[in-house]
Amino acid sequence: MSPVIVIGAGLAGLAAACHLTGAGYEVTVVERASGPGGRSGQLQLGGFSFDTGPKVLTMPDLISDALRAAGSDLSALGPLKRLDPAYRARYADGSTILVKGSREEMRQEIADTCGSVDAAAFEEFVTWLRKLYLAEMPHYIDANFDSPLDLLRSPRAAAQLVRLGAFRKLGDAVRSFFHDPRLVKLFSFQAMYAGLAPEKALAIYAVITYMDSIEGVFFPEGGMHAVPQALASAAEKNGAEMRYGASVEAILRSPTGRAAGVRLAGGETLRADAVVCTLDTPVAYEQLLPDLRPPRAARPGKGDYSPSAVVWHVGVRGLPPAEAAHHNIHFGEQWDESFDALLERGTLMPDPSRLVSVHSLDAPDQAPEGCSSLYVLEPVPNLDTGRIDWKQEAPRMRDRLHGFLGQNGYPDDVVVEELLTPVEWQEQGMAAGTPFALAHTFAQTGPFRPPNVEKRLPGLFFAGSGTVPGVGVPMVLISGKLAARRVADYLPTSGR
């Protein structure tokens, strides 16, 4: 069995480890933290628990895919609940729309809140989204690229995307189905996950809307941190060695110029025939490959990065209002103006939209009795675009978010708290101070995104949100699988 080292025990690295052990490789996962999770970690404060990473879990079949490769299955994750509603959307005019758990219920919700014409259009919208997904997923998302010409390897899928209008603007595409502007916001805000304003993103990113608003949003009984725990356990049971509390300071090279393992802080060396690196790609080149010129998007000052976010983990006395859902989106009125400030001017949104997730609703053990565990997120400029002094702004932002909670009926008697700004994200190893990596502009998507193979250092591969296919839990899980495929192509005779 050929030895393979995976740098990082986040979702991408753990998915890669599961697929690699399943293919018969001798896998060692090296993680600087004391346990698995990476960005999907867990914070314990004064009897409260907070998931520190992604909050919205979609497409659990991708988790199942990784677990199954390692000889496990989705039951290892524990009970998995489909959230209904997936979201509660609250608008500036005081109205509310719920993203319901079934198509029939969602159509009725639209009929009740927006009228029968938009309700009828919902069926056509779902059909359109599904066709987009079926054309994109196997050919352009779950696929490795070696050159832009690979975009033409499935002419039928490409033609289907053109017929579906996948290359027009997302906002225009959603408006072609719905008249109510609230629905346009509800079914296009997902472009923010790709680091783009809905009015500027291509309609191909409606595939994210399909993943959450149609296929559903889920929550593990143990919280989101249960996902990396399950993946790590499966990989370890299938033979992977987990080296926690170990930082990689260099990638070793053989006399013939191939990746030959890693050197840890302290001098220990681990030999391998291939290395999968899951650091944020620009950071990986800066810290581990200083002699190699990074791909253009990963060079300082060249890449277009997604907006960042201020995240406030806050444990409070009291319970949320009866109408609160697990995930609550509070949409601001100044939609276009806010995106212009965020993405173009590098300033705070004048009328911010915010996410409040109340995990203790579905995981009561995350908060003491009579208390709530809240996660509050406001998009803010990344450190490349923004000109914000976060040392000065952080306490003011905290006070605004605190006032926002009370104004919207959430309990606001703070017991414990932690506020994260772009400065903290950068300190955690995220380029430009954003946890959402490079934006999915056309020039940074598919074959134009930093590749997951470094041809100048054979045997080195990448996974994670900074490479293909991109940002989000489904994408980073796929990135781990794609990296494992690269290893198998490089070491084709090394399986069991």
PDB file of C-alpha atoms in Angstrom, residues 123-400:
ATOM      1  CA  GLU A 123     -43.566  24.235  -9.974  1.00  0.00           C
ATOM      2  CA  GLU A 124     -41.843  25.533 -13.104  1.00  0.00           C
ATOM      3  CA  PHE A 125     -39.062  26.981 -10.971  1.00  0.00           C
ATOM      4  CA  VAL A 126     -38.386  23.629  -9.302  1.00  0.00           C
ATOM      5  CA  THR A 127     -38.305  21.876 -12.669  1.00  0.00           C
ATOM      6  CA  TRP A 128     -35.798  24.446 -13.951  1.00  0.00           C
ATOM      7  CA  LEU A 129     -33.597  24.072 -10.866  1.00  0.00           C
ATOM      8  CA  ARG A 130     -33.569  20.292 -11.137  1.00  0.00           C
ATOM      9  CA  LYS A 131     -32.549  20.412 -14.791  1.00  0.00           C
ATOM     10  CA  LEU A 132     -29.722  22.804 -13.916  1.00  0.00           C
ATOM     11  CA  TYR A 133     -28.535  20.491 -11.157  1.00  0.00           C
ATOM     12  CA  LEU A 134     -28.596  17.379 -13.354  1.00  0.00           C
ATOM     13  CA  ALA A 135     -26.617  19.159 -16.072  1.00  0.00           C
ATOM     14  CA  GLU A 136     -24.055  20.688 -13.696  1.00  0.00           C
ATOM     15  CA  MET A 137     -23.351  18.147 -10.976  1.00  0.00           C
ATOM     16  CA  PRO A 138     -21.855  15.197 -12.897  1.00  0.00           C
ATOM     17  CA  HIS A 139     -20.165  17.246 -15.624  1.00  0.00           C
ATOM     18  CA  TYR A 140     -18.952  20.474 -14.013  1.00  0.00           C
ATOM     19  CA  ILE A 141     -19.001  20.042 -10.208  1.00  0.00           C
ATOM     20  CA  ASP A 142     -18.103  16.420  -9.491  1.00  0.00           C
ATOM     21  CA  ALA A 143     -15.335  16.492 -12.085  1.00  0.00           C
ATOM     22  CA  ASN A 144     -11.625  17.186 -12.353  1.00  0.00           C
ATOM     23  CA  PHE A 145     -10.357  19.645 -14.955  1.00  0.00           C
ATOM     24  CA  ASP A 146      -7.019  19.619 -16.745  1.00  0.00           C
ATOM     25  CA  SER A 147      -7.721  22.524 -19.108  1.00  0.00           C
ATOM     26  CA  PRO A 148     -10.552  24.861 -20.168  1.00  0.00           C
ATOM     27  CA  LEU A 149     -11.160  22.516 -23.098  1.00  0.00           C
ATOM     28  CA  ASP A 150     -12.628  20.061 -20.587  1.00  0.00           C
ATOM     29  CA  LEU A 151     -15.686  22.324 -20.482  1.00  0.00           C
ATOM     30  CA  LEU A 152     -16.513  20.886 -23.914  1.00  0.00           C
ATOM     31  CA  ARG A 153     -16.175  17.207 -22.986  1.00  0.00           C
ATOM     32  CA  SER A 154     -19.938  16.936 -22.537  1.00  0.00           C
ATOM     33  CA  PRO A 155     -21.471  18.940 -25.388  1.00  0.00           C
ATOM     34  CA  ARG A 156     -24.977  17.753 -24.518  1.00  0.00           C
ATOM     35  CA  ALA A 157     -24.727  19.095 -20.946  1.00  0.00           C
ATOM     36  CA  ALA A 158     -23.241  22.377 -22.184  1.00  0.00           C
ATOM     37  CA  ALA A 159     -26.050  22.790 -24.693  1.00  0.00           C
ATOM     38  CA  GLN A 160     -28.589  22.022 -21.978  1.00  0.00           C
ATOM     39  CA  LEU A 161     -27.161  24.761 -19.760  1.00  0.00           C
ATOM     40  CA  VAL A 162     -27.374  27.244 -22.633  1.00  0.00           C
ATOM     41  CA  ARG A 163     -31.001  26.282 -23.302  1.00  0.00           C
ATOM     42  CA  LEU A 164     -31.795  26.706 -19.601  1.00  0.00           C
ATOM     43  CA  GLY A 165     -30.374  30.223 -19.552  1.00  0.00           C
ATOM     44  CA  ALA A 166     -27.663  29.272 -17.082  1.00  0.00           C
ATOM     45  CA  PHE A 167     -25.376  32.096 -18.222  1.00  0.00           C
ATOM     46  CA  ARG A 168     -27.752  34.991 -17.684  1.00  0.00           C
ATOM     47  CA  LYS A 169     -27.808  36.816 -14.368  1.00  0.00           C
ATOM     48  CA  LEU A 170     -29.273  34.962 -11.407  1.00  0.00           C
ATOM     49  CA  GLY A 171     -31.527  37.816 -10.283  1.00  0.00           C
ATOM     50  CA  ASP A 172     -33.020  38.109 -13.769  1.00  0.00           C
ATOM     51  CA  ALA A 173     -33.508  34.347 -13.968  1.00  0.00           C
ATOM     52  CA  VAL A 174     -35.430  34.165 -10.688  1.00  0.00           C
ATOM     53  CA  ARG A 175     -37.508  37.230 -11.641  1.00  0.00           C
ATOM     54  CA  SER A 176     -38.534  35.446 -14.820  1.00  0.00           C
ATOM     55  CA  PHE A 177     -40.503  33.062 -12.583  1.00  0.00           C
ATOM     56  CA  PHE A 178     -41.706  35.243  -9.694  1.00  0.00           C
ATOM     57  CA  HIS A 179     -43.299  38.681  -9.423  1.00  0.00           C
ATOM     58  CA  ASP A 180     -42.963  39.170  -5.670  1.00  0.00           C
ATOM     59  CA  PRO A 181     -39.542  40.734  -4.900  1.00  0.00           C
ATOM     60  CA  ARG A 182     -39.447  38.880  -1.592  1.00  0.00           C
ATOM     61  CA  LEU A 183     -39.276  35.573  -3.450  1.00  0.00           C
ATOM     62  CA  VAL A 184     -36.504  36.917  -5.663  1.00  0.00           C
ATOM     63  CA  LYS A 185     -34.455  37.610  -2.533  1.00  0.00           C
ATOM     64  CA  LEU A 186     -35.352  34.263  -0.973  1.00  0.00           C
ATOM     65  CA  PHE A 187     -34.309  32.223  -4.003  1.00  0.00           C
ATOM     66  CA  SER A 188     -31.218  34.212  -5.027  1.00  0.00           C
ATOM     67  CA  PHE A 189     -29.461  35.176  -1.769  1.00  0.00           C
ATOM     68  CA  GLN A 190     -27.590  31.852  -2.004  1.00  0.00           C
ATOM     69  CA  ALA A 191     -25.242  33.545  -4.488  1.00  0.00           C
ATOM     70  CA  MET A 192     -23.614  35.032  -1.403  1.00  0.00           C
ATOM     71  CA  TYR A 193     -22.323  31.539  -0.588  1.00  0.00           C
ATOM     72  CA  ALA A 194     -20.356  31.820  -3.840  1.00  0.00           C
ATOM     73  CA  GLY A 195     -19.113  35.302  -2.914  1.00  0.00           C
ATOM     74  CA  LEU A 196     -21.259  37.134  -5.449  1.00  0.00           C
ATOM     75  CA  ALA A 197     -24.133  39.606  -5.483  1.00  0.00           C
ATOM     76  CA  PRO A 198     -27.321  37.929  -6.775  1.00  0.00           C
ATOM     77  CA  GLU A 199     -27.684  40.566  -9.492  1.00  0.00           C
ATOM     78  CA  LYS A 200     -24.170  39.842 -10.796  1.00  0.00           C
ATOM     79  CA  ALA A 201     -23.933  36.085 -10.282  1.00  0.00           C
ATOM     80  CA  LEU A 202     -24.649  33.752 -13.180  1.00  0.00           C
ATOM     81  CA  ALA A 203     -27.807  31.660 -13.046  1.00  0.00           C
ATOM     82  CA  ILE A 204     -25.673  28.507 -12.851  1.00  0.00           C
ATOM     83  CA  TYR A 205     -25.396  29.254  -9.124  1.00  0.00           C
ATOM     84  CA  ALA A 206     -29.086  28.593  -8.707  1.00  0.00           C
ATOM     85  CA  VAL A 207     -27.852  25.042  -8.158  1.00  0.00           C
ATOM     86  CA  ILE A 208     -27.131  26.165  -4.573  1.00  0.00           C
ATOM     87  CA  THR A 209     -30.782  27.194  -4.243  1.00  0.00           C
ATOM     88  CA  TYR A 210     -31.776  23.742  -5.424  1.00  0.00           C
ATOM     89  CA  MET A 211     -29.565  22.125  -2.791  1.00  0.00           C
ATOM     90  CA  ASP A 212     -31.059  23.958   0.179  1.00  0.00           C
ATOM     91  CA  SER A 213     -34.518  25.224  -0.755  1.00  0.00           C
ATOM     92  CA  ILE A 214     -35.622  22.118  -2.677  1.00  0.00           C
ATOM     93  CA  GLU A 215     -33.509  19.175  -1.465  1.00  0.00           C
ATOM     94  CA  GLY A 216     -33.672  20.461   2.108  1.00  0.00           C
ATOM     95  CA  VAL A 217     -31.585  21.627   5.043  1.00  0.00           C
ATOM     96  CA  PHE A 218     -30.589  19.107   7.706  1.00  0.00           C
ATOM     97  CA  PHE A 219     -29.195  19.141  11.232  1.00  0.00           C
ATOM     98  CA  PRO A 220     -27.387  16.337  13.062  1.00  0.00           C
ATOM     99  CA  GLU A 221     -28.585  15.662  16.599  1.00  0.00           C
ATOM    100  CA  GLY A 222     -25.078  16.311  17.921  1.00  0.00           C
ATOM    101  CA  GLY A 223     -24.673  19.564  16.025  1.00  0.00           C
ATOM    102  CA  MET A 224     -22.697  20.261  12.877  1.00  0.00           C
ATOM    103  CA  HIS A 225     -19.463  19.155  14.533  1.00  0.00           C
ATOM    104  CA  ALA A 226     -20.859  15.615  14.408  1.00  0.00           C
ATOM    105  CA  VAL A 227     -20.074  15.566  10.665  1.00  0.00           C
ATOM    106  CA  PRO A 228     -16.261  15.755  10.922  1.00  0.00           C
ATOM    107  CA  GLN A 229     -16.348  13.484  13.961  1.00  0.00           C
ATOM    108  CA  ALA A 230     -18.176  10.808  11.973  1.00  0.00           C
ATOM    109  CA  LEU A 231     -15.862  11.159   8.978  1.00  0.00           C
ATOM    110  CA  ALA A 232     -12.747  11.002  11.162  1.00  0.00           C
ATOM    111  CA  SER A 233     -14.015   7.932  12.994  1.00  0.00           C
ATOM    112  CA  ALA A 234     -14.827   6.161   9.727  1.00  0.00           C
ATOM    113  CA  ALA A 235     -11.436   6.949   8.207  1.00  0.00           C
ATOM    114  CA  GLU A 236      -9.619   5.823  11.353  1.00  0.00           C
ATOM    115  CA  LYS A 237     -11.573   2.573  11.593  1.00  0.00           C
ATOM    116  CA  ASN A 238     -10.687   1.937   7.969  1.00  0.00           C
ATOM    117  CA  GLY A 239      -6.991   2.271   8.682  1.00  0.00           C
ATOM    118  CA  ALA A 240      -6.122   5.969   8.610  1.00  0.00           C
ATOM    119  CA  GLU A 241      -3.730   7.289  11.249  1.00  0.00           C
ATOM    120  CA  MET A 242      -4.827  10.605  12.791  1.00  0.00           C
ATOM    121  CA  ARG A 243      -1.990  12.858  13.961  1.00  0.00           C
ATOM    122  CA  TYR A 244      -3.571  15.688  15.951  1.00  0.00           C
ATOM    123  CA  GLY A 245      -1.646  18.579  17.451  1.00  0.00           C
ATOM    124  CA  ALA A 246       0.898  18.415  14.633  1.00  0.00           C
ATOM    125  CA  SER A 247       1.679  21.350  12.320  1.00  0.00           C
ATOM    126  CA  VAL A 248       3.228  20.896   8.890  1.00  0.00           C
ATOM    127  CA  GLU A 249       6.054  23.321   8.146  1.00  0.00           C
ATOM    128  CA  ALA A 250       7.304  21.947   4.825  1.00  0.00           C
ATOM    129  CA  ILE A 251       6.432  19.557   2.007  1.00  0.00           C
ATOM    130  CA  LEU A 252       9.335  17.203   1.330  1.00  0.00           C
ATOM    131  CA  ARG A 253      10.674  16.561  -2.155  1.00  0.00           C
ATOM    132  CA  SER A 254      12.459  13.566  -3.556  1.00  0.00           C
ATOM    133  CA  PRO A 255      15.711  13.864  -5.554  1.00  0.00           C
ATOM    134  CA  THR A 256      13.582  13.582  -8.703  1.00  0.00           C
ATOM    135  CA  GLY A 257      11.413  16.552  -7.682  1.00  0.00           C
ATOM    136  CA  ARG A 258       8.343  14.680  -6.502  1.00  0.00           C
ATOM    137  CA  ALA A 259       6.338  15.168  -3.303  1.00  0.00           C
ATOM    138  CA  ALA A 260       7.846  12.820  -0.728  1.00  0.00           C
ATOM    139  CA  GLY A 261       6.032  13.625   2.508  1.00  0.00           C
ATOM    140  CA  VAL A 262       6.033  16.442   5.062  1.00  0.00           C
ATOM    141  CA  ARG A 263       8.190  17.866   7.826  1.00  0.00           C
ATOM    142  CA  LEU A 264       6.413  18.736  11.051  1.00  0.00           C
ATOM    143  CA  ALA A 265       7.164  21.606  13.369  1.00  0.00           C
ATOM    144  CA  GLY A 266       9.867  20.216  15.634  1.00  0.00           C
ATOM    145  CA  GLY A 267      11.663  18.441  12.810  1.00  0.00           C
ATOM    146  CA  GLU A 268       9.884  15.058  12.525  1.00  0.00           C
ATOM    147  CA  THR A 269       9.494  13.869   8.948  1.00  0.00           C
ATOM    148  CA  LEU A 270       6.694  11.704   7.569  1.00  0.00           C
ATOM    149  CA  ARG A 271       7.381  10.009   4.249  1.00  0.00           C
ATOM    150  CA  ALA A 272       4.702   9.454   1.617  1.00  0.00           C
ATOM    151  CA  ASP A 273       4.256   8.870  -2.103  1.00  0.00           C
ATOM    152  CA  ALA A 274       1.594  11.603  -2.377  1.00  0.00           C
ATOM    153  CA  VAL A 275       0.361  14.558  -0.339  1.00  0.00           C
ATOM    154  CA  VAL A 276      -3.112  16.111  -0.255  1.00  0.00           C
ATOM    155  CA  CYS A 277      -3.044  19.660   1.142  1.00  0.00           C
ATOM    156  CA  THR A 278      -6.264  21.281   2.374  1.00  0.00           C
ATOM    157  CA  LEU A 279      -4.919  24.629   3.537  1.00  0.00           C
ATOM    158  CA  ASP A 280      -6.580  27.628   1.898  1.00  0.00           C
ATOM    159  CA  THR A 281      -4.798  27.540  -1.460  1.00  0.00           C
ATOM    160  CA  PRO A 282      -3.147  30.999  -1.339  1.00  0.00           C
ATOM    161  CA  VAL A 283      -1.959  30.262   2.203  1.00  0.00           C
ATOM    162  CA  ALA A 284      -0.613  26.862   1.132  1.00  0.00           C
ATOM    163  CA  TYR A 285       1.574  28.444  -1.536  1.00  0.00           C
ATOM    164  CA  GLU A 286       2.744  31.197   0.797  1.00  0.00           C
ATOM    165  CA  GLN A 287       3.638  28.930   3.715  1.00  0.00           C
ATOM    166  CA  LEU A 288       4.541  25.575   2.184  1.00  0.00           C
ATOM    167  CA  LEU A 289       5.501  26.311  -1.435  1.00  0.00           C
ATOM    168  CA  PRO A 290       7.304  29.674  -1.344  1.00  0.00           C
ATOM    169  CA  ASP A 291       9.512  28.751  -4.324  1.00  0.00           C
ATOM    170  CA  LEU A 292       6.552  28.063  -6.638  1.00  0.00           C
ATOM    171  CA  ARG A 293       4.585  30.854  -8.289  1.00  0.00           C
ATOM    172  CA  PRO A 294       0.950  30.358  -7.297  1.00  0.00           C
ATOM    173  CA  PRO A 295      -1.880  30.164  -9.829  1.00  0.00           C
ATOM    174  CA  ARG A 296      -2.981  33.681 -10.742  1.00  0.00           C
ATOM    175  CA  ALA A 297      -6.013  33.803  -8.426  1.00  0.00           C
ATOM    176  CA  ALA A 298      -3.863  32.682  -5.496  1.00  0.00           C
ATOM    177  CA  ARG A 299      -1.248  35.411  -5.972  1.00  0.00           C
ATOM    178  CA  PRO A 300      -1.231  38.402  -3.624  1.00  0.00           C
ATOM    179  CA  GLY A 301      -3.423  41.168  -4.996  1.00  0.00           C
ATOM    180  CA  LYS A 302      -4.704  39.103  -7.927  1.00  0.00           C
ATOM    181  CA  GLY A 303      -7.566  36.962  -6.641  1.00  0.00           C
ATOM    182  CA  ASP A 304     -11.138  38.145  -6.126  1.00  0.00           C
ATOM    183  CA  TYR A 305     -12.218  37.005  -2.684  1.00  0.00           C
ATOM    184  CA  SER A 306     -15.676  36.436  -1.274  1.00  0.00           C
ATOM    185  CA  PRO A 307     -16.991  38.851   1.326  1.00  0.00           C
ATOM    186  CA  SER A 308     -16.168  37.952   4.881  1.00  0.00           C
ATOM    187  CA  ALA A 309     -18.495  37.899   7.878  1.00  0.00           C
ATOM    188  CA  VAL A 310     -18.666  38.939  11.464  1.00  0.00           C
ATOM    189  CA  VAL A 311     -19.880  35.990  13.503  1.00  0.00           C
ATOM    190  CA  TRP A 312     -21.150  36.372  17.049  1.00  0.00           C
ATOM    191  CA  HIS A 313     -21.448  33.197  19.112  1.00  0.00           C
ATOM    192  CA  VAL A 314     -23.646  34.190  22.032  1.00  0.00           C
ATOM    193  CA  GLY A 315     -25.162  32.213  24.884  1.00  0.00           C
ATOM    194  CA  VAL A 316     -28.174  33.954  26.403  1.00  0.00           C
ATOM    195  CA  ARG A 317     -30.669  33.446  29.188  1.00  0.00           C
ATOM    196  CA  GLY A 318     -34.132  32.892  27.823  1.00  0.00           C
ATOM    197  CA  LEU A 319     -35.727  31.101  24.913  1.00  0.00           C
ATOM    198  CA  PRO A 320     -36.339  32.345  21.368  1.00  0.00           C
ATOM    199  CA  PRO A 321     -39.771  33.611  20.317  1.00  0.00           C
ATOM    200  CA  ALA A 322     -42.293  30.967  19.316  1.00  0.00           C
ATOM    201  CA  GLU A 323     -42.101  31.967  15.650  1.00  0.00           C
ATOM    202  CA  ALA A 324     -38.303  31.518  15.449  1.00  0.00           C
ATOM    203  CA  ALA A 325     -36.927  28.739  13.276  1.00  0.00           C
ATOM    204  CA  HIS A 326     -33.558  27.018  13.431  1.00  0.00           C
ATOM    205  CA  HIS A 327     -32.280  29.329  10.671  1.00  0.00           C
ATOM    206  CA  ASN A 328     -33.685  32.866  10.455  1.00  0.00           C
ATOM    207  CA  ILE A 329     -32.759  35.271   7.658  1.00  0.00           C
ATOM    208  CA  HIS A 330     -33.526  38.923   8.306  1.00  0.00           C
ATOM    209  CA  PHE A 331     -33.474  40.682   4.932  1.00  0.00           C
ATOM    210  CA  GLY A 332     -32.631  44.369   4.757  1.00  0.00           C
ATOM    211  CA  GLU A 333     -34.575  46.681   2.466  1.00  0.00           C
ATOM    212  CA  GLN A 334     -31.592  48.274   0.702  1.00  0.00           C
ATOM    213  CA  TRP A 335     -30.660  45.178  -1.275  1.00  0.00           C
ATOM    214  CA  ASP A 336     -28.601  46.492  -4.184  1.00  0.00           C
ATOM    215  CA  GLU A 337     -27.084  49.331  -2.163  1.00  0.00           C
ATOM    216  CA  SER A 338     -25.879  46.921   0.495  1.00  0.00           C
ATOM    217  CA  PHE A 339     -24.157  44.638  -2.003  1.00  0.00           C
ATOM    218  CA  ASP A 340     -22.524  47.630  -3.659  1.00  0.00           C
ATOM    219  CA  ALA A 341     -21.137  48.745  -0.291  1.00  0.00           C
ATOM    220  CA  LEU A 342     -19.966  45.237   0.578  1.00  0.00           C
ATOM    221  CA  LEU A 343     -18.385  44.237  -2.724  1.00  0.00           C
ATOM    222  CA  GLU A 344     -17.435  47.483  -4.451  1.00  0.00           C
ATOM    223  CA  ARG A 345     -16.819  50.174  -1.840  1.00  0.00           C
ATOM    224  CA  GLY A 346     -15.476  47.907   0.894  1.00  0.00           C
ATOM    225  CA  THR A 347     -17.762  49.366   3.552  1.00  0.00           C
ATOM    226  CA  LEU A 348     -20.342  47.893   5.889  1.00  0.00           C
ATOM    227  CA  MET A 349     -23.806  47.235   4.503  1.00  0.00           C
ATOM    228  CA  PRO A 350     -25.963  50.319   5.135  1.00  0.00           C
ATOM    229  CA  ASP A 351     -29.000  48.091   5.680  1.00  0.00           C
ATOM    230  CA  PRO A 352     -27.534  44.666   6.487  1.00  0.00           C
ATOM    231  CA  SER A 353     -29.186  41.323   6.032  1.00  0.00           C
ATOM    232  CA  ARG A 354     -28.342  38.940   8.868  1.00  0.00           C
ATOM    233  CA  LEU A 355     -28.597  35.260   9.732  1.00  0.00           C
ATOM    234  CA  VAL A 356     -29.582  34.055  13.190  1.00  0.00           C
ATOM    235  CA  SER A 357     -29.270  30.319  13.813  1.00  0.00           C
ATOM    236  CA  VAL A 358     -30.752  28.927  17.028  1.00  0.00           C
ATOM    237  CA  HIS A 359     -29.066  25.536  17.278  1.00  0.00           C
ATOM    238  CA  SER A 360     -30.363  24.900  20.785  1.00  0.00           C
ATOM    239  CA  LEU A 361     -33.867  24.569  19.301  1.00  0.00           C
ATOM    240  CA  ASP A 362     -32.848  21.206  17.833  1.00  0.00           C
ATOM    241  CA  ALA A 363     -29.899  20.402  20.106  1.00  0.00           C
ATOM    242  CA  PRO A 364     -31.063  21.371  23.608  1.00  0.00           C
ATOM    243  CA  ASP A 365     -27.827  20.134  25.161  1.00  0.00           C
ATOM    244  CA  GLN A 366     -25.985  23.019  23.473  1.00  0.00           C
ATOM    245  CA  ALA A 367     -27.345  25.394  26.133  1.00  0.00           C
ATOM    246  CA  PRO A 368     -28.190  25.134  29.852  1.00  0.00           C
ATOM    247  CA  GLU A 369     -31.860  24.781  30.766  1.00  0.00           C
ATOM    248  CA  GLY A 370     -33.789  27.971  30.091  1.00  0.00           C
ATOM    249  CA  CYS A 371     -31.027  29.330  27.854  1.00  0.00           C
ATOM    250  CA  SER A 372     -30.298  29.522  24.138  1.00  0.00           C
ATOM    251  CA  SER A 373     -27.223  29.093  21.968  1.00  0.00           C
ATOM    252  CA  LEU A 374     -27.296  31.656  19.154  1.00  0.00           C
ATOM    253  CA  TYR A 375     -25.162  32.246  16.085  1.00  0.00           C
ATOM    254  CA  VAL A 376     -25.460  35.675  14.486  1.00  0.00           C
ATOM    255  CA  LEU A 377     -23.803  36.468  11.150  1.00  0.00           C
ATOM    256  CA  GLU A 378     -23.500  39.730   9.245  1.00  0.00           C
ATOM    257  CA  PRO A 379     -21.641  39.863   5.902  1.00  0.00           C
ATOM    258  CA  VAL A 380     -18.771  42.360   5.870  1.00  0.00           C
ATOM    259  CA  PRO A 381     -15.983  43.214   3.401  1.00  0.00           C
ATOM    260  CA  ASN A 382     -12.921  41.003   3.318  1.00  0.00           C
ATOM    261  CA  LEU A 383      -9.544  42.448   4.257  1.00  0.00           C
ATOM    262  CA  ASP A 384      -8.527  42.976   0.623  1.00  0.00           C
ATOM    263  CA  THR A 385     -11.563  45.064  -0.275  1.00  0.00           C
ATOM    264  CA  GLY A 386     -12.408  46.604   3.074  1.00  0.00           C
ATOM    265  CA  ARG A 387     -10.826  49.565   4.768  1.00  0.00           C
ATOM    266  CA  ILE A 388     -12.256  48.908   8.199  1.00  0.00           C
ATOM    267  CA  ASP A 389     -10.262  49.190  11.420  1.00  0.00           C
ATOM    268  CA  TRP A 390     -11.656  46.131  13.175  1.00  0.00           C
ATOM    269  CA  LYS A 391     -10.005  46.995  16.459  1.00  0.00           C
ATOM    270  CA  GLN A 392     -12.240  50.054  16.554  1.00  0.00           C
ATOM    271  CA  GLU A 393     -15.265  48.597  14.769  1.00  0.00           C
ATOM    272  CA  ALA A 394     -15.584  45.225  16.536  1.00  0.00           C
ATOM    273  CA  PRO A 395     -17.121  46.551  19.803  1.00  0.00           C
ATOM    274  CA  ARG A 396     -19.514  48.786  17.865  1.00  0.00           C
ATOM    275  CA  MET A 397     -20.546  45.829  15.692  1.00  0.00           C
ATOM    276  CA  ARG A 398     -21.112  43.716  18.786  1.00  0.00           C
ATOM    277  CA  ASP A 399     -23.409  46.382  20.259  1.00  0.00           C
ATOM    278  CA  ARG A 400     -25.377  46.682  17.006  1.00  0.00           C
TER     279      ARG A 400
END
